[in-house]
mmCIF file of C-alpha atoms in Angstrom:
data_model
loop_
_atom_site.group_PDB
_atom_site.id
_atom_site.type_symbol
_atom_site.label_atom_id
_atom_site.label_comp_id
_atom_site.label_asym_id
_atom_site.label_seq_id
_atom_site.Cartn_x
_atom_site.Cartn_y
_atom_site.Cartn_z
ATOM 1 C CA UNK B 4 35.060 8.549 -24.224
ATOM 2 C CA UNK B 5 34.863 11.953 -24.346
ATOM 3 C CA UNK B 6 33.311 14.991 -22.956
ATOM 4 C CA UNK B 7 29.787 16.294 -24.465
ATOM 5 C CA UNK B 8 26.837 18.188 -23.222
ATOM 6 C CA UNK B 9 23.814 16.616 -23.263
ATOM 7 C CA UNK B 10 23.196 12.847 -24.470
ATOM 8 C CA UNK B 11 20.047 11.176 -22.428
ATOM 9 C CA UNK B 12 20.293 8.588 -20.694
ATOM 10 C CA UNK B 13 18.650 6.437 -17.773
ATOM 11 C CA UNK B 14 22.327 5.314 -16.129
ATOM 12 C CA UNK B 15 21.219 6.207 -12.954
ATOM 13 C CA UNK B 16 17.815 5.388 -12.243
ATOM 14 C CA UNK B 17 18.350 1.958 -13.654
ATOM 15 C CA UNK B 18 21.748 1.100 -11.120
ATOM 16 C CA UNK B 19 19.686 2.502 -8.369
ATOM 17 C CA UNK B 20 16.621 0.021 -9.349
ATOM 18 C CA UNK B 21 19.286 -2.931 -9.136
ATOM 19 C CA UNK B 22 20.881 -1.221 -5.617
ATOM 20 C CA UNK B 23 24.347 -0.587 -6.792
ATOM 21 C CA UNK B 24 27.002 1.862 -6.037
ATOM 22 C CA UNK B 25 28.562 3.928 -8.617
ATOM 23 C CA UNK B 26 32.083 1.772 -7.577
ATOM 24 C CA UNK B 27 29.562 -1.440 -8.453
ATOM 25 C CA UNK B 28 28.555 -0.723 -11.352
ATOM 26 C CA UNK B 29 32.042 0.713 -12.584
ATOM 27 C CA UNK B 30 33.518 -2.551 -11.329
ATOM 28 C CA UNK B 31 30.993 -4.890 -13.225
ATOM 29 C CA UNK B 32 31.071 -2.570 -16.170
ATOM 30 C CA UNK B 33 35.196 -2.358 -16.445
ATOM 31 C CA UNK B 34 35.558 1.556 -16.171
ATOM 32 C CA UNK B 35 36.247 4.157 -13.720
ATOM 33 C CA UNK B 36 33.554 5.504 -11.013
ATOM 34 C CA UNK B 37 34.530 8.652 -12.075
ATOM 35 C CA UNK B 38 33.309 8.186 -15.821
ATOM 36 C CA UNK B 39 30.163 6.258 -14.475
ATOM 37 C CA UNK B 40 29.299 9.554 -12.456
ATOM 38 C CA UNK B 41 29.991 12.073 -15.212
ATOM 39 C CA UNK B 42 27.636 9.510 -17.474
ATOM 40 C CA UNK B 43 25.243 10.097 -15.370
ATOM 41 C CA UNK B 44 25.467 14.058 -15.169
ATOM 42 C CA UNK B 45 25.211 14.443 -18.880
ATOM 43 C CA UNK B 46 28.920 15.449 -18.864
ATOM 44 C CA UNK B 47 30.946 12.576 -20.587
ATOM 45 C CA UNK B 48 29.590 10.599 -23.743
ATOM 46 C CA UNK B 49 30.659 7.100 -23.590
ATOM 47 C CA UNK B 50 32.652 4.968 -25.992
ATOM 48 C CA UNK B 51 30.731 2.244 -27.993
ATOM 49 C CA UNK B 52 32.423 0.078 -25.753
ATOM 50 C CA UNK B 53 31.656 1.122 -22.759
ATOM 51 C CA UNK B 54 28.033 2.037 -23.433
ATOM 52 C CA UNK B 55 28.066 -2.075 -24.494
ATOM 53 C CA UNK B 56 29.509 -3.057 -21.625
ATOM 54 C CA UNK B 57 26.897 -0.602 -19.218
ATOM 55 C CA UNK B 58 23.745 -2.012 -21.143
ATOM 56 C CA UNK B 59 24.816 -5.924 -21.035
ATOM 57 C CA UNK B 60 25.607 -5.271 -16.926
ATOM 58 C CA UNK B 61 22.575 -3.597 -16.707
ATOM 59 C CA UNK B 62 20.837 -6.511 -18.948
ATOM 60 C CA UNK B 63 18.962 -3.722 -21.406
ATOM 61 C CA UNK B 64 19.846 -2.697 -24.688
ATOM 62 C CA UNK B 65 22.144 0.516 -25.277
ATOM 63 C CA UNK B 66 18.944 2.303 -27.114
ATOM 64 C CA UNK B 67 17.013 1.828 -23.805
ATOM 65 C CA UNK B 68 19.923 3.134 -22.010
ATOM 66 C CA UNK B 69 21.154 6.211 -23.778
ATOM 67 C CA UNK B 70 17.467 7.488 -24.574
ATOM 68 C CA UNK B 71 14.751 9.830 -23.308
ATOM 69 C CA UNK B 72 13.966 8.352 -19.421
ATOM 70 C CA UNK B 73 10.489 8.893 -17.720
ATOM 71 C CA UNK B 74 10.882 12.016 -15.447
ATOM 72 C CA UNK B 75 8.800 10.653 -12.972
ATOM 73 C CA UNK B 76 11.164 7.759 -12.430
ATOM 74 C CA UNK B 77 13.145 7.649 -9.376
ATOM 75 C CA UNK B 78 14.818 4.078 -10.024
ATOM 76 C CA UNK B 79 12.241 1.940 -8.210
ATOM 77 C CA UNK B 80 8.561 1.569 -7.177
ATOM 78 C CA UNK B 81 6.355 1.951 -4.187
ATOM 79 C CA UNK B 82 5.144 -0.911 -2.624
ATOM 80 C CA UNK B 83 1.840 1.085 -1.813
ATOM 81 C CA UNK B 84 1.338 4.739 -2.231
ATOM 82 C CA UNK B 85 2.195 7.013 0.414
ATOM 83 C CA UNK B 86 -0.841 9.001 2.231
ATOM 84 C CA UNK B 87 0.678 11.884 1.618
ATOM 85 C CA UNK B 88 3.995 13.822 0.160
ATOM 86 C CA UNK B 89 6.976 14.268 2.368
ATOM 87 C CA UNK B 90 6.409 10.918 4.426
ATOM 88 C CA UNK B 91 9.020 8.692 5.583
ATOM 89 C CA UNK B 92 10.052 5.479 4.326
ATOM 90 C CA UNK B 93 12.214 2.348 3.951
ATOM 91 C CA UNK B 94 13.716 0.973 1.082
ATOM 92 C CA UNK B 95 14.828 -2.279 0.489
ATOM 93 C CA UNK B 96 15.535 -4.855 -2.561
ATOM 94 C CA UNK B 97 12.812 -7.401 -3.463
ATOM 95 C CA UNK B 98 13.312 -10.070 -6.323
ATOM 96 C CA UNK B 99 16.020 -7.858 -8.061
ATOM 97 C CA UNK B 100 13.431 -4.854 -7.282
ATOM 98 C CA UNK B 101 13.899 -1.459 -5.568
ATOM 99 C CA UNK B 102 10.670 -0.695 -3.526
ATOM 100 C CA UNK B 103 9.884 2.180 -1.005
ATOM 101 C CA UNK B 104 7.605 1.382 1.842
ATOM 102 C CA UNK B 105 5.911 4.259 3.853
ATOM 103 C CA UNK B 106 6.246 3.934 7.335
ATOM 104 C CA UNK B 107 3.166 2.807 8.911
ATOM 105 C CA UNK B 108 2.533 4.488 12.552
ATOM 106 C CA UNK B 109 0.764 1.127 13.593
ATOM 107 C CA UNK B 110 3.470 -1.246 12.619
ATOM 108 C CA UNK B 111 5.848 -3.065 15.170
ATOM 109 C CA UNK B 112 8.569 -1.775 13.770
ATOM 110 C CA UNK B 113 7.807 1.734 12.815
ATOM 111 C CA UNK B 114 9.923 3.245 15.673
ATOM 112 C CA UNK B 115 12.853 2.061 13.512
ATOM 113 C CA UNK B 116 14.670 4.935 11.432
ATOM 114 C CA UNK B 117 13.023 5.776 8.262
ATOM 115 C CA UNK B 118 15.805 6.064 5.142
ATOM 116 C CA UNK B 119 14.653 9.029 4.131
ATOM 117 C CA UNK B 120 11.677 11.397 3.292
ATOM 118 C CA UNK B 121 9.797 12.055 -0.007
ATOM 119 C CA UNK B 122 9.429 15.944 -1.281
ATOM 120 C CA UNK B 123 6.160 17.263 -1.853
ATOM 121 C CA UNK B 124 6.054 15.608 -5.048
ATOM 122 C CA UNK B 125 5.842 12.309 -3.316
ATOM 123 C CA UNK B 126 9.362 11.278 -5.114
ATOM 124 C CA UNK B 127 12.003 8.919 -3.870
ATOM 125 C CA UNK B 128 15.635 10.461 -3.436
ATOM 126 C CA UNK B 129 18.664 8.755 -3.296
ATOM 127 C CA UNK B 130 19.323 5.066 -2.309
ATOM 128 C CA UNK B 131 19.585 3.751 1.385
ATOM 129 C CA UNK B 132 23.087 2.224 1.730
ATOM 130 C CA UNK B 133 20.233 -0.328 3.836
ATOM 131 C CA UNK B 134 18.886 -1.622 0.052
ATOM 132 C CA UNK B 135 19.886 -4.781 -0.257
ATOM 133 C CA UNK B 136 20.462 -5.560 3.649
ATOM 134 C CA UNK B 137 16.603 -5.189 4.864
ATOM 135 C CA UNK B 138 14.186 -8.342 5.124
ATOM 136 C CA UNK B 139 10.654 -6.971 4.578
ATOM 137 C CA UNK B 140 8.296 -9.741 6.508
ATOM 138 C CA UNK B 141 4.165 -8.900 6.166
ATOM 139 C CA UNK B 142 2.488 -10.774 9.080
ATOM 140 C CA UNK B 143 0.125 -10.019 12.367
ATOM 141 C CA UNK B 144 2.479 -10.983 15.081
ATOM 142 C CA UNK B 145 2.137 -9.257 18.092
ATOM 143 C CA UNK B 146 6.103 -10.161 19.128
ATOM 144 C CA UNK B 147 7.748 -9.174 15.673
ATOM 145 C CA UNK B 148 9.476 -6.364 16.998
ATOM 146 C CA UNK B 149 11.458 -8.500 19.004
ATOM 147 C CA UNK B 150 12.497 -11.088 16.209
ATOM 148 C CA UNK B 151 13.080 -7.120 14.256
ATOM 149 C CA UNK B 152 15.557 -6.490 17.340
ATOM 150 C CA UNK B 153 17.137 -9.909 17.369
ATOM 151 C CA UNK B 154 17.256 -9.781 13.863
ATOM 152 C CA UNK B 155 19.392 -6.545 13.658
ATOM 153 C CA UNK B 156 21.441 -7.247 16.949
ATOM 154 C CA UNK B 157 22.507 -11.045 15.409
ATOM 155 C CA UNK B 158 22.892 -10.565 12.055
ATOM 156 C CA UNK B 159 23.909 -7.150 11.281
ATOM 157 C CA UNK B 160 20.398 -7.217 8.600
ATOM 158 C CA UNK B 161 17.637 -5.325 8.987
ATOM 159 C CA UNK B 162 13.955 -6.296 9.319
ATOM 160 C CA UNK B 163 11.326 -4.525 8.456
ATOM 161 C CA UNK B 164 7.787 -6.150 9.766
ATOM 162 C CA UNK B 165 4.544 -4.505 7.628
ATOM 163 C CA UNK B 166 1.360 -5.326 9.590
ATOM 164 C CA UNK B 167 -1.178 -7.788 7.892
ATOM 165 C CA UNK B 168 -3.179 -10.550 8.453
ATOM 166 C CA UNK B 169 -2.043 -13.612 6.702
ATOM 167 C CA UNK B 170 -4.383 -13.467 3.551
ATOM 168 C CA UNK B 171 -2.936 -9.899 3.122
ATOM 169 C CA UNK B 172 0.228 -11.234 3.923
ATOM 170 C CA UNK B 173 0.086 -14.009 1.083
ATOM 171 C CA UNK B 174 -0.813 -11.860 -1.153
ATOM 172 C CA UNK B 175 2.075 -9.094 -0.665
ATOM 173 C CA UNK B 176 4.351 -12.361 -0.792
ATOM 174 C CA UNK B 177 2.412 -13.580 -4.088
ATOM 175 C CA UNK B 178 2.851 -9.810 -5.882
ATOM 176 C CA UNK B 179 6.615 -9.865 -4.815
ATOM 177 C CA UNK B 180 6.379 -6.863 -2.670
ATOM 178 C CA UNK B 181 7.537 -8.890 0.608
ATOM 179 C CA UNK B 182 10.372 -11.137 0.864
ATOM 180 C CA UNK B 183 8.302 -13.458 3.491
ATOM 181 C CA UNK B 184 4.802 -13.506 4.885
ATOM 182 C CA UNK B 185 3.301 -14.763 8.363
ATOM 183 C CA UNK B 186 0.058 -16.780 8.616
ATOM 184 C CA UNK B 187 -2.076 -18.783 11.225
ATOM 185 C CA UNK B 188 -4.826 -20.361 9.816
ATOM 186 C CA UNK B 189 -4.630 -23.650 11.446
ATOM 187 C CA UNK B 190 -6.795 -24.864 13.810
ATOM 188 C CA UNK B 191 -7.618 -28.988 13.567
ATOM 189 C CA UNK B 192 -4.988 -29.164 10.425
ATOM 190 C CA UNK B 193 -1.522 -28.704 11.357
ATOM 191 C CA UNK B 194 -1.367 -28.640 7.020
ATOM 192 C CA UNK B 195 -3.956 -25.638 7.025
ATOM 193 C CA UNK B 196 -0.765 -22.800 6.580
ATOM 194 C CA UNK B 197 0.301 -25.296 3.557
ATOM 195 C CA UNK B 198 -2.674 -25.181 2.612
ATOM 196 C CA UNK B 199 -3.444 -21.928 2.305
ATOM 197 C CA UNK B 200 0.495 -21.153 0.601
ATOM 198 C CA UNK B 201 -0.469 -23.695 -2.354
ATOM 199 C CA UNK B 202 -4.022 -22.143 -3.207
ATOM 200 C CA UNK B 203 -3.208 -18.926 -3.171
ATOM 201 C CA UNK B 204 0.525 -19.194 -4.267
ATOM 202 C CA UNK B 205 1.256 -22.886 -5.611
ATOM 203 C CA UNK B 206 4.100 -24.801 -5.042
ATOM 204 C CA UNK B 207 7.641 -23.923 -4.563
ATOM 205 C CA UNK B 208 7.715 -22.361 -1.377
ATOM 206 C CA UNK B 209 9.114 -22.834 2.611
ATOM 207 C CA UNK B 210 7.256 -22.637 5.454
ATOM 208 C CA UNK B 211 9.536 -21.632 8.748
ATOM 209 C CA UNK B 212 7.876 -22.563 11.876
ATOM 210 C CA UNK B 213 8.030 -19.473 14.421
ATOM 211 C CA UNK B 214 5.687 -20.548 17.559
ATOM 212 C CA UNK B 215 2.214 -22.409 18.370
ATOM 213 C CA UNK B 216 0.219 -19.633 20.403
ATOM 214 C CA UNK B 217 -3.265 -19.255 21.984
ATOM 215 C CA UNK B 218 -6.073 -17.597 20.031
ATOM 216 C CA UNK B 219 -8.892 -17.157 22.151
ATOM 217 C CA UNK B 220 -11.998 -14.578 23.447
ATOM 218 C CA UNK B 221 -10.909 -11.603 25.103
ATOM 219 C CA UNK B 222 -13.372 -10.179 27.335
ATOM 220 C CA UNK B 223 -13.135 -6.861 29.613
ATOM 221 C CA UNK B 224 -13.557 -7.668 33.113
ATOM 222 C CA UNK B 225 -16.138 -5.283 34.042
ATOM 223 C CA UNK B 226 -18.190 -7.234 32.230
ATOM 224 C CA UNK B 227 -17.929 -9.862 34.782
ATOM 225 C CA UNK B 228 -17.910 -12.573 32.214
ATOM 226 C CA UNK B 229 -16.910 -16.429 33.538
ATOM 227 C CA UNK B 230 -17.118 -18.505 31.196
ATOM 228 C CA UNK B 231 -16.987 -18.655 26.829
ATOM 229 C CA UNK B 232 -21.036 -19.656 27.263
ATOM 230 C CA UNK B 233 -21.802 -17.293 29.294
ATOM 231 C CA UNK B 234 -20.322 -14.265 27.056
ATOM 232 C CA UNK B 235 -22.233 -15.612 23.924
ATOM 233 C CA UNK B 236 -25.728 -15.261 25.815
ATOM 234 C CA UNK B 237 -24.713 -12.014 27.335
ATOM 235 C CA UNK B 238 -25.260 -8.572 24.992
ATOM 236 C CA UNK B 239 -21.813 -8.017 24.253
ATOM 237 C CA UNK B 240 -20.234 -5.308 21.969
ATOM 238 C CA UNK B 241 -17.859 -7.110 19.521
ATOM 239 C CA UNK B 242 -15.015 -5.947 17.883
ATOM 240 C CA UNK B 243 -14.148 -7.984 14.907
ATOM 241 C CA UNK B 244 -11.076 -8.525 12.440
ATOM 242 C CA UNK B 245 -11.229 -8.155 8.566
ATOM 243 C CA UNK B 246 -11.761 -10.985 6.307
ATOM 244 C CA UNK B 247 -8.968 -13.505 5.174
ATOM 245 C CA UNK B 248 -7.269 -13.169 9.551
ATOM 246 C CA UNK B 249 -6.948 -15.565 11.561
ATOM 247 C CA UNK B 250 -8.529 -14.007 14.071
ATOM 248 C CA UNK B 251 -11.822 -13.606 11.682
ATOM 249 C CA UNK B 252 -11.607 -17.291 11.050
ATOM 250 C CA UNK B 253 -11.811 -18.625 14.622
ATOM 251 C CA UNK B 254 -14.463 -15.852 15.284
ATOM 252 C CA UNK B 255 -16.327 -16.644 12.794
ATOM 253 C CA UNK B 256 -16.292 -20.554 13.776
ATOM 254 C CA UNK B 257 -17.325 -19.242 17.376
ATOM 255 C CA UNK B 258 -20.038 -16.759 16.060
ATOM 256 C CA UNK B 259 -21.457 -18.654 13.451
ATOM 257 C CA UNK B 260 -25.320 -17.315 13.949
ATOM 258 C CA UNK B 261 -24.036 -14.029 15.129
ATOM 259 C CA UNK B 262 -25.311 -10.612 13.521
ATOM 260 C CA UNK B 263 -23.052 -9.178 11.313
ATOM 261 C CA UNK B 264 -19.970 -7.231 13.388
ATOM 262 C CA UNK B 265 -19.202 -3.902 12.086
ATOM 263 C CA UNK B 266 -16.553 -2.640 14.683
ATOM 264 C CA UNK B 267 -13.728 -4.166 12.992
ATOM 265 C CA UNK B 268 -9.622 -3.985 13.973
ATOM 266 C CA UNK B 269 -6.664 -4.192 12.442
ATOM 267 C CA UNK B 270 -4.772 -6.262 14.410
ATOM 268 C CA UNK B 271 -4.885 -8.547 17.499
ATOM 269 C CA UNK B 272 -3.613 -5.436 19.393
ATOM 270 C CA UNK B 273 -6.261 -3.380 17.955
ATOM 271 C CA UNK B 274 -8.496 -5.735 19.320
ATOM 272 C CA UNK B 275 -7.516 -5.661 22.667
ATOM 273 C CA UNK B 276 -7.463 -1.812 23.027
ATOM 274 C CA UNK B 277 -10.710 -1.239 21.459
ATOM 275 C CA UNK B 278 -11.566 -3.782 24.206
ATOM 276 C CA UNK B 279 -9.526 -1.793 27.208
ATOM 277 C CA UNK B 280 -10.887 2.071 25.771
ATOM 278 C CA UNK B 281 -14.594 0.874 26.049
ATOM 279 C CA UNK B 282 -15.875 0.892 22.630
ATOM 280 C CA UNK B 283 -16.562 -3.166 22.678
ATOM 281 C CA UNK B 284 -16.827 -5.579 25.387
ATOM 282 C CA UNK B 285 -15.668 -8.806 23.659
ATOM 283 C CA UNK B 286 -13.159 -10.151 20.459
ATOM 284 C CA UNK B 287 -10.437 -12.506 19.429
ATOM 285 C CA UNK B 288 -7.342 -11.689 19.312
ATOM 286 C CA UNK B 289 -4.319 -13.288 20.926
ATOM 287 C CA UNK B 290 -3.676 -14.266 24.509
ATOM 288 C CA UNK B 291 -0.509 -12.006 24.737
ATOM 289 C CA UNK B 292 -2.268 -9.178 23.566
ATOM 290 C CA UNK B 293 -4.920 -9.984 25.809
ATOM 291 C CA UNK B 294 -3.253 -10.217 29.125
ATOM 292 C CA UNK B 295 -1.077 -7.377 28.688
ATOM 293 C CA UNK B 296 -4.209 -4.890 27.975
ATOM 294 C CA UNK B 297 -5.525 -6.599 31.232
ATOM 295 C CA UNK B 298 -8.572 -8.362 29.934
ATOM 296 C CA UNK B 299 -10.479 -11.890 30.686
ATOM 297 C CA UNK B 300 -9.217 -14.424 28.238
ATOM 298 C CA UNK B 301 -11.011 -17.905 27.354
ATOM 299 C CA UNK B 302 -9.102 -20.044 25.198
ATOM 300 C CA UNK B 303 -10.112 -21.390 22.148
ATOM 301 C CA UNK B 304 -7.238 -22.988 20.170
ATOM 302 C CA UNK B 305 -3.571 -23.270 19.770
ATOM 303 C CA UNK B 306 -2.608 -21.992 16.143
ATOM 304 C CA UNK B 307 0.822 -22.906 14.549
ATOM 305 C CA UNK B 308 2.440 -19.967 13.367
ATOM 306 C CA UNK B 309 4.689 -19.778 10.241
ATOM 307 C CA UNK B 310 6.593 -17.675 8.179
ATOM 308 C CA UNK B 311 6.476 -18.745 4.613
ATOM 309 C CA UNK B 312 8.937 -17.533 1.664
ATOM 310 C CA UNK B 313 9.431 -18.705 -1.636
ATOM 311 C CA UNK B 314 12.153 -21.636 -2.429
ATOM 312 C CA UNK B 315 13.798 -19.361 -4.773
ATOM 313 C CA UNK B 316 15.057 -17.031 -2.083
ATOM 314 C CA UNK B 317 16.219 -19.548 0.801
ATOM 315 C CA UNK B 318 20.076 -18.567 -0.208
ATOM 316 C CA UNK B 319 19.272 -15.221 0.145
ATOM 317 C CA UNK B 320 22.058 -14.526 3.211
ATOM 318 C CA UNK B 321 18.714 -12.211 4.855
ATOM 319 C CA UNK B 322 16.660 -15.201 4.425
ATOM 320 C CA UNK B 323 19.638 -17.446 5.968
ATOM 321 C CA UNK B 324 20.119 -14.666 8.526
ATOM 322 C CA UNK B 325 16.266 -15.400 9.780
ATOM 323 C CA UNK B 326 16.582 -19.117 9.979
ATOM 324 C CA UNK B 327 19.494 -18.562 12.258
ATOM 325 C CA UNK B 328 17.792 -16.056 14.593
ATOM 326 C CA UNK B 329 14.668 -17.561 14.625
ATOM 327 C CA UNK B 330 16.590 -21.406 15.732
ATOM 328 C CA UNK B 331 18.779 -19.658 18.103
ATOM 329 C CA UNK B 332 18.589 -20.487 22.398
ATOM 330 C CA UNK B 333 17.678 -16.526 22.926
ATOM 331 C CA UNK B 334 14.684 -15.957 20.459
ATOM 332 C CA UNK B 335 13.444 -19.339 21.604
ATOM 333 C CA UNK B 336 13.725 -18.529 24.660
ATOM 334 C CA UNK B 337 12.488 -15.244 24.663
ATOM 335 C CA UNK B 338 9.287 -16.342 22.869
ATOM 336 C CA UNK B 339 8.642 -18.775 25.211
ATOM 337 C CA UNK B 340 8.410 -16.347 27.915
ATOM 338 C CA UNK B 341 5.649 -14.918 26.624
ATOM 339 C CA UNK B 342 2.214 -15.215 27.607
ATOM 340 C CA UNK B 343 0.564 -18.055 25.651
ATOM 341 C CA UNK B 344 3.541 -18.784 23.194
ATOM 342 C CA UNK B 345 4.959 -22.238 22.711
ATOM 343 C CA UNK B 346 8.615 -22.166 20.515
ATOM 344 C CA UNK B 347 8.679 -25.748 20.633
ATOM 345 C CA UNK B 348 8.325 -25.739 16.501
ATOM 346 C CA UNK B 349 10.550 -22.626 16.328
ATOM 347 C CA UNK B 350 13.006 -23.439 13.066
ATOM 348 C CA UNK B 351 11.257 -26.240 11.955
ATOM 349 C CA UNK B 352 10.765 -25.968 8.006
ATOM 350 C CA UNK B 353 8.713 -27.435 5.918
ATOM 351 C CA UNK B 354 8.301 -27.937 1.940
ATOM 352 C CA UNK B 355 4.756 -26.286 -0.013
ATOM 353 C CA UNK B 356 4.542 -28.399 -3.452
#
């Protein structure tokens, strides 16, 4: 090799995209970190050899490597556009993918520490030594942030829990953006989850159990309500949950000549507080988020809840990592304590063919 001024190349942004080190790639490549770095700062020109070596690592072909780059690249994507510039996000490593996730304020888990801030161009800096040790889980449960906690405490990973309902949640799984996704959609099938997975998704995929918990009508008490009857003949403001929930399925099974609701949450806590502030008297949402926001609850079924991810990953070690946690005594029995949540199917997997 030897020194030279200024020969492109896309070095970095393409080790970043697979979440290696300088040392990593050096290693993998047979060189020295300290040529890999001056590669990358347009200060060394590398030997035919070595520039073979880097492009066969880095599974691209030494003209894509030592070439003009994109400017705009930063060595990954977004998951979803940011709001705004200069937000905080999370990285992590998805199917071989670096992708940057702006912190939602709603999320269970957006108290933990972001890995960094955008500029005001809105573009990624530097890696998060967190990359490839963060599980990124879409789903609506109320109690994630304590599997997050367990999670992080047990295993030394990191989970990261993006709020969605479980069509959303499929979907994020289906486009690769999510390593798992949550759903409830059973009611009368205990194969309704399944279900679900193989029509939107197909075959090849796992479905962890997590808990069976009670869905039911949440009603404020000032509205002196006693009985599920009672509140559908009364003139009740409803708050209702987007399309493709849970939550939107059993209400609309319970509502099924109802007017159109156009008060609609994004969550089962959303429900409840809308509930609690005044701005509806009635929805669906879960009994946990129910009873803590001090509402009336009627019961109207007991939903399996499951995380789902695809066979491909299961030896992922974060993927291990949440079978453990998630079949240990403490997160069973923590989950149990809850209001309305059974753990009695908590590890149980199935197969989606």
């Amino acid at each position: 090799m030897e020194s030279a001024g200024s020969l492109p190349n896309c070095l970095k942004s393409k080790r970043v995209a697979r979440g290696w080190s300088q040392a990593e790639l050096a290693e993998r490549a047979g060189i020295s970190r300290t040529a890999v770095s001056a590669i990358e700062k347009h200060r060394l020109v590398p030997s035919v050899a070595a520039a073979i070596a880097l492009s066969r690592v880095l599974q691209c072909s030494v003209e894509e490597l030592f070439g003009p780059c994109d400017p705009g690249s930063a060595g990954g994507d977004w998951a979803w556009a940011p709001p705004r510039p200069n937000w905080r996000y999370w990285e992590a490593e998805v199917g071989g993918r670096v992708l940057w996730y702006p912190v939602e304020s709603s999320g269970v888990t957006s108290s933990l520490p972001h890995d960094n801030r955008t500029d005001e161009t809105a573009v990624p800096k530097d890696p998060s030594p967190l990359l490839r040790q963060t599980l990124v889980v879409a789903c609506c449960d109320p109690a994630a942030g304590l599997l997050s906690t367990l999670y992080g405490r047990m295993t030394g990973y990191r989970l990261i829990v993006i709020p969605r309902s479980s069509q959303q949640s499929l979907d994020l799984l289906g486009r690769g953006l999510v390593h798992v996704a949550g759903l409830h959609l059973t009611s009368d099938s205990e194969d309704r989850n399944g279900l679900a997975v193989r029509t939107k998704l197909g075959g090849g995929y796992r479905l962890l159990g997590v808990a069976k918990w009670q869905e039911g009508l949440a009603v404020a008490r000032a509205q002196n309500v006693k009985s599920i009857r009672s509140a559908l003949k009364s003139k009740l403001r409803w708050i209702g949950r987007e399309p493709g929930s849970g939550a939107r399925q059993c209400m609309d099974e319970l509502l099924a000549n109802h007017a159109p609701i156009r008060r609609i949450a994004r969550d089962h806590r959303g429900v409840a507080d809308a509930i609690r502030s005044g701005w509806a008297d009635a929805g669906v949402c879960l009994r946990l988020t129910c009873e803590e926001s001090g509402l009336t609850f009627f019961g109207l079924r007991e939903e399996r809840f499951e995380l789902t991810y695809a066979q491909s990953s299961e030896n992922d070690p974060r993927v291990q990592a949440l079978l453990r946690v998630v079949r240990s005594a403490e997160y069973r029995g923590l989950l149990s304590s809850l209001p309305g949540y059974d753990s009695s199917v908590a590890g149980d997997v199935q197969c989606v063919n």
